[in-house]
Coordinates of C-alpha atoms in Angstrom, one line a residue:
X981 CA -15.1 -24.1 -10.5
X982 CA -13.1 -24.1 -13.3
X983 CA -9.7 -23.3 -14.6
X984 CA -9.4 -19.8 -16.7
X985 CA -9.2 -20.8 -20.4
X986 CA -6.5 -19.4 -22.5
X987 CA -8.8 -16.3 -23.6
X988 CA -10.3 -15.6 -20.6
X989 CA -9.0 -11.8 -18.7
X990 CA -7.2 -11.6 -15.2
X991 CA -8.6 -8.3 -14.5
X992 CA -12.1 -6.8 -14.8
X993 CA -11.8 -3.5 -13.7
X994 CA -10.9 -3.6 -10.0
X995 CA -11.0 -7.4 -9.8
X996 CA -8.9 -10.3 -10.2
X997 CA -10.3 -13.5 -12.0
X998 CA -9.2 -16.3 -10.2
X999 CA -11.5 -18.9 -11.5
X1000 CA -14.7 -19.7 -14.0
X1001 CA -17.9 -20.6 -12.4
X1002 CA -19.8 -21.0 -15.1
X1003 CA -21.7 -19.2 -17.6
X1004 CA -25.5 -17.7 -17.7
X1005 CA -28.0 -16.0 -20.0
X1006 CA -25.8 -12.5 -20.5
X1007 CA -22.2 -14.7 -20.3
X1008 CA -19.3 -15.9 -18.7
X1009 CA -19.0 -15.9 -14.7
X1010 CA -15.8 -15.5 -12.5
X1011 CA -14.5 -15.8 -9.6
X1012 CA -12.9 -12.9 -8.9
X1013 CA -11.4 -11.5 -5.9
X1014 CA -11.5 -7.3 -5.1
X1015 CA -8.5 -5.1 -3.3
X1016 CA -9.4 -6.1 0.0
X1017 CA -9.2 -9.3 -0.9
X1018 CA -13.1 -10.3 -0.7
X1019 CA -14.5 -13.1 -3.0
X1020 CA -16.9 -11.6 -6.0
X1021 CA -19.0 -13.0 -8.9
X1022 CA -18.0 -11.2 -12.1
X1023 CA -19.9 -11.3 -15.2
X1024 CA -19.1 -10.8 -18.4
X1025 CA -21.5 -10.0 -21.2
X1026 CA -21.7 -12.0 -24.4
X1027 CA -19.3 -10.2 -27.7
X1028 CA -22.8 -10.4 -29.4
X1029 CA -24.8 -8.4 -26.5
X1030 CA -21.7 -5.9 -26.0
X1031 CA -23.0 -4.6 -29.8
X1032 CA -26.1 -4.4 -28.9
X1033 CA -27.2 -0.7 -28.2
X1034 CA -30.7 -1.7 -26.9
X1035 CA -29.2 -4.3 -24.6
X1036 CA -27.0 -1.8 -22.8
X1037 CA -29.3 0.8 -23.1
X1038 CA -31.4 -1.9 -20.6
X1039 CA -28.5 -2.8 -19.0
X1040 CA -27.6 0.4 -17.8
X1041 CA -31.0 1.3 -16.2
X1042 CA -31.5 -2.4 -14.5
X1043 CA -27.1 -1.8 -13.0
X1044 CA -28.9 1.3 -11.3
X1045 CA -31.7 -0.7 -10.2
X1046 CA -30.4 -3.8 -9.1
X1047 CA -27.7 -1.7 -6.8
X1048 CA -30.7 -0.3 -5.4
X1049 CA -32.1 -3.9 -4.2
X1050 CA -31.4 -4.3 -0.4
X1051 CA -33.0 -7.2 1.4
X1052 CA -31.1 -10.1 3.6
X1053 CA -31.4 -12.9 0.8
X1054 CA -30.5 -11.0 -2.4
X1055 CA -26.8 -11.3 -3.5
X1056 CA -25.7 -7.3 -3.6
X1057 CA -24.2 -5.9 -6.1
X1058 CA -21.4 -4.3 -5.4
X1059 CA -20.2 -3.0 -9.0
X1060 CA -20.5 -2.4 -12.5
X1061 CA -19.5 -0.9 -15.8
X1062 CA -21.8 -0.9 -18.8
X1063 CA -19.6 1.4 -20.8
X1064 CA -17.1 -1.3 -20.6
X1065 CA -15.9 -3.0 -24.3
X1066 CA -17.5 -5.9 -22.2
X1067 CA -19.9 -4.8 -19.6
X1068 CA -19.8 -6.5 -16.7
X1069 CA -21.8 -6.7 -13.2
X1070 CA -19.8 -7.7 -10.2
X1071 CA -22.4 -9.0 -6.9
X1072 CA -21.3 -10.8 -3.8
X1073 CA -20.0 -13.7 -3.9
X1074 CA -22.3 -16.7 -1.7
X1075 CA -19.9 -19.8 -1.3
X1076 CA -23.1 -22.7 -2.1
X1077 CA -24.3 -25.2 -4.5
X1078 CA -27.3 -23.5 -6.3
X1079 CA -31.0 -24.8 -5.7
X1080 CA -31.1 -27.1 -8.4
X1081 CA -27.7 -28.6 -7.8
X1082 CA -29.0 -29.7 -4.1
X1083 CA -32.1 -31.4 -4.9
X1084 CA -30.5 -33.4 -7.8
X1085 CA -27.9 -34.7 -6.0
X1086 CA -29.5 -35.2 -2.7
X1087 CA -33.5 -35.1 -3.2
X1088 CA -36.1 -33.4 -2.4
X1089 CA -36.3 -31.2 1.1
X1090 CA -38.1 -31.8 4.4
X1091 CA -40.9 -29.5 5.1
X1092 CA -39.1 -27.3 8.1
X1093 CA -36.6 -26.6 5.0
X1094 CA -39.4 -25.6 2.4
X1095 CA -40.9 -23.3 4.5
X1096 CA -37.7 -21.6 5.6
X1097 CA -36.8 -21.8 1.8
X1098 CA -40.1 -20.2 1.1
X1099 CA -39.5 -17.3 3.9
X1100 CA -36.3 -16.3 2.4
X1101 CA -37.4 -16.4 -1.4
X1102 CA -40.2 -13.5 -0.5
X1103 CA -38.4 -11.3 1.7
X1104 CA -35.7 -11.7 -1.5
X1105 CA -39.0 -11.0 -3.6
X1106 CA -40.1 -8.6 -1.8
X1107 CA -36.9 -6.5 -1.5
X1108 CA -36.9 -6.6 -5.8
X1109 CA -39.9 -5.6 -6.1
X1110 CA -40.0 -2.4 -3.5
X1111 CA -36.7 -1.5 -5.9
X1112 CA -39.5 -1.4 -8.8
X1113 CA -37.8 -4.8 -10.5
X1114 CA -39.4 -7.8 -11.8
X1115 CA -37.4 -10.8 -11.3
X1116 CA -38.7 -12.3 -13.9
X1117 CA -36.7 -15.7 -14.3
X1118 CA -36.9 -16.9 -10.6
X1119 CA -35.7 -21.0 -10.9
X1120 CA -33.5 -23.3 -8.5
X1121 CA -30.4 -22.5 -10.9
X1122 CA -30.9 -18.7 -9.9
X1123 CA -31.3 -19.6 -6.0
X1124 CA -27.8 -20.3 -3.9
X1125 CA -27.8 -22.1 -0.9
X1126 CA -25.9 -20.2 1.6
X1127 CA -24.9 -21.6 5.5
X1128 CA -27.6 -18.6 6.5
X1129 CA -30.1 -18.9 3.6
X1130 CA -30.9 -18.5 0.1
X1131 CA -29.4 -15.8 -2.2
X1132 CA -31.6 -15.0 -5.4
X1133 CA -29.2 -14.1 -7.8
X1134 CA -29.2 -13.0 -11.6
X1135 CA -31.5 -9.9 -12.4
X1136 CA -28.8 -10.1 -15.7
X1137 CA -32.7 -10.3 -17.6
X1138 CA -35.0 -8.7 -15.2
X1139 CA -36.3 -5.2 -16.3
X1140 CA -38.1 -2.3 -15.0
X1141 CA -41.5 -2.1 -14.5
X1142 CA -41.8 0.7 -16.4
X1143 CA -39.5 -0.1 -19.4
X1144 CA -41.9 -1.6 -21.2
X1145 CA -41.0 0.2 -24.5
X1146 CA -37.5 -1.6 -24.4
X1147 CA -38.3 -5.5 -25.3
X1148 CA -38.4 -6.0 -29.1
X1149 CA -41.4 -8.0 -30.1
X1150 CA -41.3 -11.1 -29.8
X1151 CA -38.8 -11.5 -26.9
X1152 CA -39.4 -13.7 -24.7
X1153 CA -38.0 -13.6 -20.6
X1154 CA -38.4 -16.5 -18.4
X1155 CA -37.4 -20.2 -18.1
X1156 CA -40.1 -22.9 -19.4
X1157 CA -41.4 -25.1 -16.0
X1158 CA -41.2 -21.6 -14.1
X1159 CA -42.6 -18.7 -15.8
X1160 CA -46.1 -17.9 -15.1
X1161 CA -49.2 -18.2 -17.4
X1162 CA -49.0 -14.5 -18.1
X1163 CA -45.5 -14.8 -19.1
X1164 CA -46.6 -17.5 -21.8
X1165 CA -49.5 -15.7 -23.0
X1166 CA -47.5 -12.1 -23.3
X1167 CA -49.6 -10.3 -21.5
X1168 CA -48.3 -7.5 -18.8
X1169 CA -45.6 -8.9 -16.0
X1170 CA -45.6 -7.4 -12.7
X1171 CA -44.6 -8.6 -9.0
X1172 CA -47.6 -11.9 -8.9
X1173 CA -45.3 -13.5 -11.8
X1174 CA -42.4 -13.7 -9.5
X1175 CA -44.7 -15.1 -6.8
X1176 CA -46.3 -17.7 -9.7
X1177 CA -42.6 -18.6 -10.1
X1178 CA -42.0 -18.7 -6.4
X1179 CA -44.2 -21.4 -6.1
X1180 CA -43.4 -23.6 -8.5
X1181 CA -39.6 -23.4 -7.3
X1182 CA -41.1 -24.4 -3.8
X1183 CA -42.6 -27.3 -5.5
X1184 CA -39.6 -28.3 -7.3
X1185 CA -37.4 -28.4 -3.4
X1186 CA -40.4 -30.8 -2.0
X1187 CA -40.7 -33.1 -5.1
X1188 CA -37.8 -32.7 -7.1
X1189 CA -39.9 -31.9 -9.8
X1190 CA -41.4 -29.2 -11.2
X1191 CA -45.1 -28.9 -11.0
X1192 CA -46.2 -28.6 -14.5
X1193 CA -43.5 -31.0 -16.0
X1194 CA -40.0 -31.0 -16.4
X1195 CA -39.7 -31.2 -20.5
X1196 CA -39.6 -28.4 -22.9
X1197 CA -42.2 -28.6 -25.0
X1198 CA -45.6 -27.1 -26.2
X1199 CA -48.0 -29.3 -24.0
X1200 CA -46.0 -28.4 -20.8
X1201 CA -46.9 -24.0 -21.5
X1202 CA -50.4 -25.2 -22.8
X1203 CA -50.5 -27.4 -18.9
X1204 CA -48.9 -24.2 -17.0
X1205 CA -51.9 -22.0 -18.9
X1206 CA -55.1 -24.2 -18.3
X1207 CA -53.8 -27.3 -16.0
X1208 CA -53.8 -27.3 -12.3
X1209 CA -50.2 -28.7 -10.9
X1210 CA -49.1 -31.9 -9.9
X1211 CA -48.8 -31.1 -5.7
X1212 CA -48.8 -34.8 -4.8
X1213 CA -46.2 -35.6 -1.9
X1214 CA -46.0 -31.8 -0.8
X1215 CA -47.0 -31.7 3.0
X1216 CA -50.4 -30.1 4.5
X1217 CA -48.4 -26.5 4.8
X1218 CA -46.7 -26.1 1.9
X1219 CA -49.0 -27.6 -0.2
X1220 CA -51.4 -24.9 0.7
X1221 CA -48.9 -22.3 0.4
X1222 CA -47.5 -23.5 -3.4
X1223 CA -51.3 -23.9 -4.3
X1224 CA -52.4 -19.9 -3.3
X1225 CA -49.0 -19.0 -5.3
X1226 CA -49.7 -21.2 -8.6
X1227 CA -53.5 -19.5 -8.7
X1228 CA -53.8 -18.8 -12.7
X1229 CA -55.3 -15.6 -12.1
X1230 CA -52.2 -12.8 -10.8
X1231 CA -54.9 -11.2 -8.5
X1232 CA -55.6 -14.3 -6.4
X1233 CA -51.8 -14.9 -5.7
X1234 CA -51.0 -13.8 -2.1
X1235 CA -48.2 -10.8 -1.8
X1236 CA -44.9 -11.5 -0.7
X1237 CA -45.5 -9.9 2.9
X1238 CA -48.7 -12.1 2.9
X1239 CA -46.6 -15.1 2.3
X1240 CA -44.2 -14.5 5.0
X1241 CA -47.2 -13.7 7.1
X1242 CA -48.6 -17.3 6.7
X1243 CA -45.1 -18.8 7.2
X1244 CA -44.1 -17.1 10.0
X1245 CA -41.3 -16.9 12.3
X1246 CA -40.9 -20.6 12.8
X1247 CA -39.6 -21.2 9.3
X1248 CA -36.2 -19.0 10.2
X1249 CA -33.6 -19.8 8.3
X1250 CA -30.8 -21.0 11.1
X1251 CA -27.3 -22.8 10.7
X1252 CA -29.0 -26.0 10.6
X1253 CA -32.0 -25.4 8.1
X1254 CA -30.5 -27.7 5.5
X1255 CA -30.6 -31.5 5.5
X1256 CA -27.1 -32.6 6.4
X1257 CA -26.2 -33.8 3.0
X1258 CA -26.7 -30.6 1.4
X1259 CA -24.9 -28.6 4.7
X1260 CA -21.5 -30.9 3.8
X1261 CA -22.0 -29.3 0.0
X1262 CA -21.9 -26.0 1.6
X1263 CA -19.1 -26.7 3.7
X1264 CA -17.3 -28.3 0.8
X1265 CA -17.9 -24.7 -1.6
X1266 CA -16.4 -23.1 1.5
X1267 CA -13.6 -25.0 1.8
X1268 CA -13.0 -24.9 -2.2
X1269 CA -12.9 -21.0 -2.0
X1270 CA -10.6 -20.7 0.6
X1271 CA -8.1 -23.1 -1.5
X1272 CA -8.7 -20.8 -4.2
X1273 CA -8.3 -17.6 -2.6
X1274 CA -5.3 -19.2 -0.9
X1275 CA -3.1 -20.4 -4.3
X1276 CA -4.4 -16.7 -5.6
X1277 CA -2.3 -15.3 -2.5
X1278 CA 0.6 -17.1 -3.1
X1279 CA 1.0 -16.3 -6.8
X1280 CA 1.0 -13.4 -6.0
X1281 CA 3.5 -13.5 -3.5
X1282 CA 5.9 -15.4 -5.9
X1283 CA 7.7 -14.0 -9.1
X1284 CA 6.4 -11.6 -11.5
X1285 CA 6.4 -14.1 -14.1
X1286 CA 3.3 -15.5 -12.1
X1287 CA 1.4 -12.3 -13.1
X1288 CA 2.4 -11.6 -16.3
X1289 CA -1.1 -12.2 -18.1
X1290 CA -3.0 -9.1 -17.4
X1291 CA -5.6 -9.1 -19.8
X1292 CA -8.8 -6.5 -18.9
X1293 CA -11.7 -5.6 -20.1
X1294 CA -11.8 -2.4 -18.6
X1295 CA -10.9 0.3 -20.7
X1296 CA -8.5 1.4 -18.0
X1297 CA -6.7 -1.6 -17.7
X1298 CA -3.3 -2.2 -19.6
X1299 CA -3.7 -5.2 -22.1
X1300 CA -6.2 -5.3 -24.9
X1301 CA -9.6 -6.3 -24.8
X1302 CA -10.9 -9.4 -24.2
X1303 CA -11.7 -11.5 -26.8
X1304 CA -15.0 -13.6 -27.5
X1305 CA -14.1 -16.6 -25.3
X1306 CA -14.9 -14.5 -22.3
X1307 CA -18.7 -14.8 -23.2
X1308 CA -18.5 -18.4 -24.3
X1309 CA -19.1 -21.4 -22.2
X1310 CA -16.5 -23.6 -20.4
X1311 CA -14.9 -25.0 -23.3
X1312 CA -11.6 -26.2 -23.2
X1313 CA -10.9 -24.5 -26.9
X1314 CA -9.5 -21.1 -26.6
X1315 CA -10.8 -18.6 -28.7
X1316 CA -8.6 -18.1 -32.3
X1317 CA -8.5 -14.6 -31.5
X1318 CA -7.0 -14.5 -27.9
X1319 CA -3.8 -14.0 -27.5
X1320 CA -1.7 -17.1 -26.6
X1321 CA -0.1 -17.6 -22.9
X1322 CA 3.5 -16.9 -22.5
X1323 CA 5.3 -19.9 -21.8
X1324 CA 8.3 -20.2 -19.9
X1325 CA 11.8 -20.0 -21.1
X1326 CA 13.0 -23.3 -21.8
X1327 CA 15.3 -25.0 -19.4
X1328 CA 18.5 -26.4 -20.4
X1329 CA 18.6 -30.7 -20.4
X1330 CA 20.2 -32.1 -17.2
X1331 CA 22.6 -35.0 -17.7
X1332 CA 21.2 -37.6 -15.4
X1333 CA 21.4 -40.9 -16.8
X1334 CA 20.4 -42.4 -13.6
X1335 CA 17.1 -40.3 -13.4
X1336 CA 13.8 -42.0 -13.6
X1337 CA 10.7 -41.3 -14.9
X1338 CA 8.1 -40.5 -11.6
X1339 CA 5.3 -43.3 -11.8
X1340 CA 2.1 -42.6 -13.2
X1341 CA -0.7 -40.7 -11.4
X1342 CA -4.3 -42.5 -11.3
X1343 CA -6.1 -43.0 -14.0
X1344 CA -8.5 -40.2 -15.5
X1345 CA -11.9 -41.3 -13.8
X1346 CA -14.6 -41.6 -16.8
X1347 CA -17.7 -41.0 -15.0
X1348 CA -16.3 -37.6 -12.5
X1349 CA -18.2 -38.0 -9.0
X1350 CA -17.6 -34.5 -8.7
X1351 CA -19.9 -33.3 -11.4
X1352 CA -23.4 -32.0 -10.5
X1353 CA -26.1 -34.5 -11.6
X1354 CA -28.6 -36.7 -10.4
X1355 CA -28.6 -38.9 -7.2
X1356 CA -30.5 -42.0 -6.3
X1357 CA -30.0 -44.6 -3.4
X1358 CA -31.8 -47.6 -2.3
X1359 CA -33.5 -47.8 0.7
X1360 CA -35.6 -50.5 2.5
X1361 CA -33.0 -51.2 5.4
X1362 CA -35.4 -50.5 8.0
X1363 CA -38.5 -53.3 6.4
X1364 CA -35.6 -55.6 6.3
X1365 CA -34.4 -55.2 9.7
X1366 CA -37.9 -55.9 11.1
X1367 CA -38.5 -58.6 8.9
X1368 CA -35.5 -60.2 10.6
X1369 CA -36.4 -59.8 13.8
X1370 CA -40.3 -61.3 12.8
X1371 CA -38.5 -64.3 11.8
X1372 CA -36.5 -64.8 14.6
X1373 CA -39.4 -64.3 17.3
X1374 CA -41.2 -67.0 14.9
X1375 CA -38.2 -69.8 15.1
X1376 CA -37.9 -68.9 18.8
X1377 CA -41.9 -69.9 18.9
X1378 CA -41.2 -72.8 16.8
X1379 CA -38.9 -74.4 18.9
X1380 CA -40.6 -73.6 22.0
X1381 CA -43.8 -75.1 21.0
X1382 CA -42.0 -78.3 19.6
X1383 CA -40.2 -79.4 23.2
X1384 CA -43.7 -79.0 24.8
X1385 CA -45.8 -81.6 22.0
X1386 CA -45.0 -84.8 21.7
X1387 CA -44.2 -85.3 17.9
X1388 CA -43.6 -88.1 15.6
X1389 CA -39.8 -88.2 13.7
X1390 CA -40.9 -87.2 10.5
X1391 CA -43.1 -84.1 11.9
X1392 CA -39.3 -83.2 13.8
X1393 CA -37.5 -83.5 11.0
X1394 CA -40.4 -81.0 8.9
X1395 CA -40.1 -78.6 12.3
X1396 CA -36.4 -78.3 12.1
X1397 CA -36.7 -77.3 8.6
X1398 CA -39.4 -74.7 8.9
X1399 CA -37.0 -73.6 12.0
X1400 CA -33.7 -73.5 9.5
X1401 CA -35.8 -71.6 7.0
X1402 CA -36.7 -69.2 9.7
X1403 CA -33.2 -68.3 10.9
X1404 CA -32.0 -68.7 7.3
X1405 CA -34.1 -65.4 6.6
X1406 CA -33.6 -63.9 9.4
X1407 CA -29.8 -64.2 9.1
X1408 CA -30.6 -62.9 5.1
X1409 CA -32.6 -59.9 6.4
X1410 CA -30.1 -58.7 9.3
X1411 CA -27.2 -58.8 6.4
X1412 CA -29.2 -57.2 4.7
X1413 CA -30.3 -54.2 7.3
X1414 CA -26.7 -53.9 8.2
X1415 CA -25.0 -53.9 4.1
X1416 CA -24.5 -50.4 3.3
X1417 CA -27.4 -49.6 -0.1
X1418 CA -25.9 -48.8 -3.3
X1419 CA -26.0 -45.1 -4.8
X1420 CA -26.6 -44.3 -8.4
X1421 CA -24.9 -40.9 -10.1
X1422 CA -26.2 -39.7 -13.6
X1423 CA -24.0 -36.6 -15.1
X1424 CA -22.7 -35.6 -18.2
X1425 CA -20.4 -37.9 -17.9
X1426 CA -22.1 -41.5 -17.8
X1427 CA -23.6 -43.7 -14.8
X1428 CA -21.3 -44.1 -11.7
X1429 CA -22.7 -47.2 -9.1
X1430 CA -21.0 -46.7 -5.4
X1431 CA -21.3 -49.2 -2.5
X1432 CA -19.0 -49.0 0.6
X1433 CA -16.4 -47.0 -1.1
X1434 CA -16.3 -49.4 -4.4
X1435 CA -17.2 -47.7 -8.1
X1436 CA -18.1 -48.7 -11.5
X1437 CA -18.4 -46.3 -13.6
X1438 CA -20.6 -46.6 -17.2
X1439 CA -19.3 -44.1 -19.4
X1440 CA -22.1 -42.5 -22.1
X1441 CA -19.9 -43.8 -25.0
X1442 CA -20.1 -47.2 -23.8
X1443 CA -24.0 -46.9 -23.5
X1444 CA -26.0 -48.1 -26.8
X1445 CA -29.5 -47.2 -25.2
X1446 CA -31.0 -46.7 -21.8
X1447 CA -34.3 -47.0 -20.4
X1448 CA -36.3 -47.7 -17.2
X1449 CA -37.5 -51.4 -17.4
X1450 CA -40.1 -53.6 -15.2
X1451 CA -43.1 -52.3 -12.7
X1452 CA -43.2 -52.3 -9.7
X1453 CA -40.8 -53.3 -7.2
X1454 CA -39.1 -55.4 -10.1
X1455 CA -38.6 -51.4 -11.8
X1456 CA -34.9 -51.1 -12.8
X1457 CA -32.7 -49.1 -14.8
X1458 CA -31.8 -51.1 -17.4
X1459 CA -28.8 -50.7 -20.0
X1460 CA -27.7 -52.0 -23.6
X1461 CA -24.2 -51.2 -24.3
X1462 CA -22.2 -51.2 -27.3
X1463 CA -20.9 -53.8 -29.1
X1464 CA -17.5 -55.2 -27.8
X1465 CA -18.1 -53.8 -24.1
X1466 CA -19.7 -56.0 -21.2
X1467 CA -20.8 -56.1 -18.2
X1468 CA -19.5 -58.4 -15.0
X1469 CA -21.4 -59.1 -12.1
X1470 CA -19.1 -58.4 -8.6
X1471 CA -19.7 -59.8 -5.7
X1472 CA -20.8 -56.0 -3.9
X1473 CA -23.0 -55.1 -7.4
X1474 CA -24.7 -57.7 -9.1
X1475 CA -26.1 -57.5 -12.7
X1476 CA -28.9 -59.4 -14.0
X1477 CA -29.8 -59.7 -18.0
X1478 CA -32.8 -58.4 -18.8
X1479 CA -33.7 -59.0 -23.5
X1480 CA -29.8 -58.2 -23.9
X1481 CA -29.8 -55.2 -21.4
X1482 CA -28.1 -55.2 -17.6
X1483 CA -30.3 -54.4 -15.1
X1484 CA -28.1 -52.0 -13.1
X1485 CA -30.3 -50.3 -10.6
X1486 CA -33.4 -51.3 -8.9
X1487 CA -35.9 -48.6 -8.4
X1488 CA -38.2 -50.9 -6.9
X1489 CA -35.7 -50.9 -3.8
X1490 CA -36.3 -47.5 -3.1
X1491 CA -39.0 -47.4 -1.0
X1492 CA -42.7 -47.9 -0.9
X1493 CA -45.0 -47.1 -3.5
X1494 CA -44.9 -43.4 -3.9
X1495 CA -41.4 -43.2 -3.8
X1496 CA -40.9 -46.0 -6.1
X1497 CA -43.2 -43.2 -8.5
X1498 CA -41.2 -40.4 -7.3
X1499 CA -37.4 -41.9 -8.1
X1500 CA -38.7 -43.3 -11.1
X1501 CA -40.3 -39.8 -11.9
X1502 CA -36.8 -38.4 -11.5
X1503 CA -34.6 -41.0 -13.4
X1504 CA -36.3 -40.1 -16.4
X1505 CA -36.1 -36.7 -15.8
X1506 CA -32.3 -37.3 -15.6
X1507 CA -32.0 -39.6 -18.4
X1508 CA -33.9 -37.0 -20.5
X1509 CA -31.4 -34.3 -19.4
X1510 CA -28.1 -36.0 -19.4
X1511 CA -28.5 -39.0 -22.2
X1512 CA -31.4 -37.9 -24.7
X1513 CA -29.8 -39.5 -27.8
X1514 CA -29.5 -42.7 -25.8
X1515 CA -32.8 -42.9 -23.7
X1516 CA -35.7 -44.8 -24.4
X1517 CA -39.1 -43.4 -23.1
X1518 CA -40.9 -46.7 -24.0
X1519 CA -42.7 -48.8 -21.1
X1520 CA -40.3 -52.1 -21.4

């Protein structure tokens, strides 16, 4: 969540903004909060789509449609106006990081949380579709994780089935990686694209990865038209269940009541169906509303210079319209038209020579760990521990055997080096069982290293170029920075040169050799998304 901007509203109709969450294909999102007090998602359409007739013309008909979507795993709406200067759809509010968000930071799901994923998703499906909706842009940024299940959110671009007649040519619905071959071909849409896109969101929480690709461009539609998918690493169950879904022809996918037929009751979603990881993200959007919520309530309960800004975009509210900021992304600009905040009647100076200035706060961290991005950790903790104990058992032999032979001095004095060596590596490998792995963090921001609560941080503007270096178990990220910034080896993260670059993060210490492919798989994906000017896609 972020801060209201300077040209963002207080009120939509009924609702109080408290916050921004973020913004979407028809605008801005909010926080808001209703009379009784309960936690909403507002949004707000885009200036440029307000003036559009034929958008609210289709934005009318879908409000009266989408009300109409029950289900346990939709997110309801529970309000609208499209007459509004700035229509807006309010829907409930599900306190949870959204699909996408979970698998970056934390991976890919176990199987017992696919399949309870997958039985959520159709009933969800199924509850759209039996309202005569196509979702039409199902994807893990439109699927929240709530403590009780998913939530499909955003029929902002879904459309009637029978509304054909109210897409200009040439528009185009769906998200690239997602959509389903008759999507990218034009053809007609009905309720198999949804369950097309079903699947490849299934595959996406297994892998981390969608299954025809993760880039943008024309090979991956021509790969989701002709191609099978990439299902390597998906287990025996869901594997069968993304392939029936991914069928290229609508009339061999299975129906959503079919699907949660072949799941069955054993997927349920239930207050542990999440890995843990992902549960404490949950807990930690709970606990960020109620801090929310809870400073709303106590502006409120303080002076009325606390609620001065009343700002609506209802034409029944009391200030002017909003102006285009509301539709605009999180910037931290406000908008030239808005009008500016009130500031607070200046104070007259105290004289207290004797006053000190208060010290300053912490410095601004560079690389924020509280951003969404990409998460990668070592592993191989467990090979370690039993190589450890393999060379101990072996020393213990050695020593054994050498009391019961009679041997010369100089075969001793090779013995009791072979026995050093042994207990040397065995002493290495338990250190290195026990020594907390190091985690890896690509955002926005930059690169952001973590062992046992210690942090560098690699800010993008110190990054020349970045690329995945080596094969193998010698497969690291690799970085060349710019010119007047190094790099210093600490004791707890140690850097190694690698043709002017530091070698920050060893993928080979992930794992064995499909998840050595996997993570690697994934750190470019990242790179690509969060550092494209800077990545290099080369083999080095």
């Amino acid at each position: 969540m972020q801060p209201l901007l300077d040209g963002d509203p207080s009120r939509v109709g009924d609702y109080r903004l408290l916050a921004r969450i973020g913004k979407g294909a028809m605008g801005a999102v909010y926080l808001g909060s209703s009379r009784g007090g309960r936690p909403v998602a507002v949004k707000v359409a885009k200036p440029e789509l307000a003036a559009d007739e034929e958008f609210r013309e289709r934005f009318r008909r879908e409000v009266r449609m989408s009300a109409a979507v029950g289900g346990f795993w939709t997110a309801t709406v529970v309000d609208a106006d499209p007459e509004a200067p700035h229509p807006w759809l309010a829907t409930e509010y599900v306190p949870g990081p959204t699909l996408h968000r979970a698998v970056a930071e934390h991976g890919p799901f176990p199987e017992h949380a696919v399949l309870s994923l997958g039985a959520g998703l159709a009933e969800a499906l199924q509850a759209v579709h039996r309202a005569g909706l196509v979702h039409r842009d199902l994807k893990p940024a439109n699927v929240l994780l709530g403590p009780d299940g998913p939530r499909v959110i955003d029929f902002g671009i879904s459309r009637a089935m029978a509304s054909t007649g109210m897409t200009s040519t040439g528009m185009f619905f769906g998200t690239p990686g997602f959509f389903s071959p008759e999507q990218t071909m034009g053809t007609e849409v009905g309720p198999p694209s949804d369950v097309f896109s079903l699947g490849a969101v299934l595959a996406f929480a297994a892998t981390g990865s969608a299954p025809f690709g993760d880039e943008n461009t024309p090979a991956m539609l021509y790969r989701v038209v002709h191609n099978e998918p990439e299902l390597d690493g998906l287990p025996e169950k869901p594997r069968r269940l993304v392939a029936a879904c991914l069928a290229k022809d609508p009339n061999a996918r299975p129906s959503t009541g079919e699907l949660l037929n072949t799941i069955g009751d054993s997927a349920r979603p239930s207050g542990e169906w999440l890995p843990p990881d992902v549960t404490a993200l949950i807990t930690g959007h709970a606990a960020q509303l109620e801090r929310v919520l809870h400073r709303s309530t106590r502006q409120l309960d303080g002076s009325p210079a606390a609620r001065e800004r009343v700002d609506t975009l209802s034409p029944a509210g009391s200030g002017p319209p909003a102006s285009g900021s509301a539709g605009a992304g999180p910037s931290p600009e406000p908008s030239p038209n808005a009008a500016p905040r009130r500031s607070p009647p200046e104070q007259p100076p105290t004289a207290e020579p004797s006053a000190r200035p208060s010290p300053p706060g912490p410095p601004r961290e560079e690389v924020r760990a509280e951003l969404p991005g990409q998460v990668f950790r070592t592993a191989g903790h467990l090979s370690a521990l039993l190589w450890s104990g393999f060379s101990a058992l072996l020393a213990y032999g050695a020593i054994r055997l050498g009391g019961q032979l009679h041997l010369t001095a100089s075969m001793r004095a090779v013995l009791a080096l072979g026995v050093f060596l042994l207990v040397l590596s065995a002493v290495l490998s338990l250190a290195h069982a026990l020594l907390p792995g190091k985690k890896l963090k690509i955002n926005q921001d930059g690169i952001r290293i973590s062992r046992m609560g210690l942090h560098r941080q690699i800010p993008w503007k110190h990054v020349g170029r970045v690329a995945l270096v080596g094969a193998g178990k010698k497969q690291a990220l690799a970085v060349w920075l710019v010119p007047g910034v190094s790099h210093d080896s600490r004791w707890w993260h140690r850097v190694r040169e690698y043709r002017g670059a530091s070698r920050i993060f060893t993928i080979g210490a992930s794992g064995g050799w499909w998840k050595r492919r996997r993570e690697a798989r994934r750190l470019r994906a990242a790179l690509r998304q969060y550092a494209p000017r800077r990545y290099d896609s080369r083999v080095l």
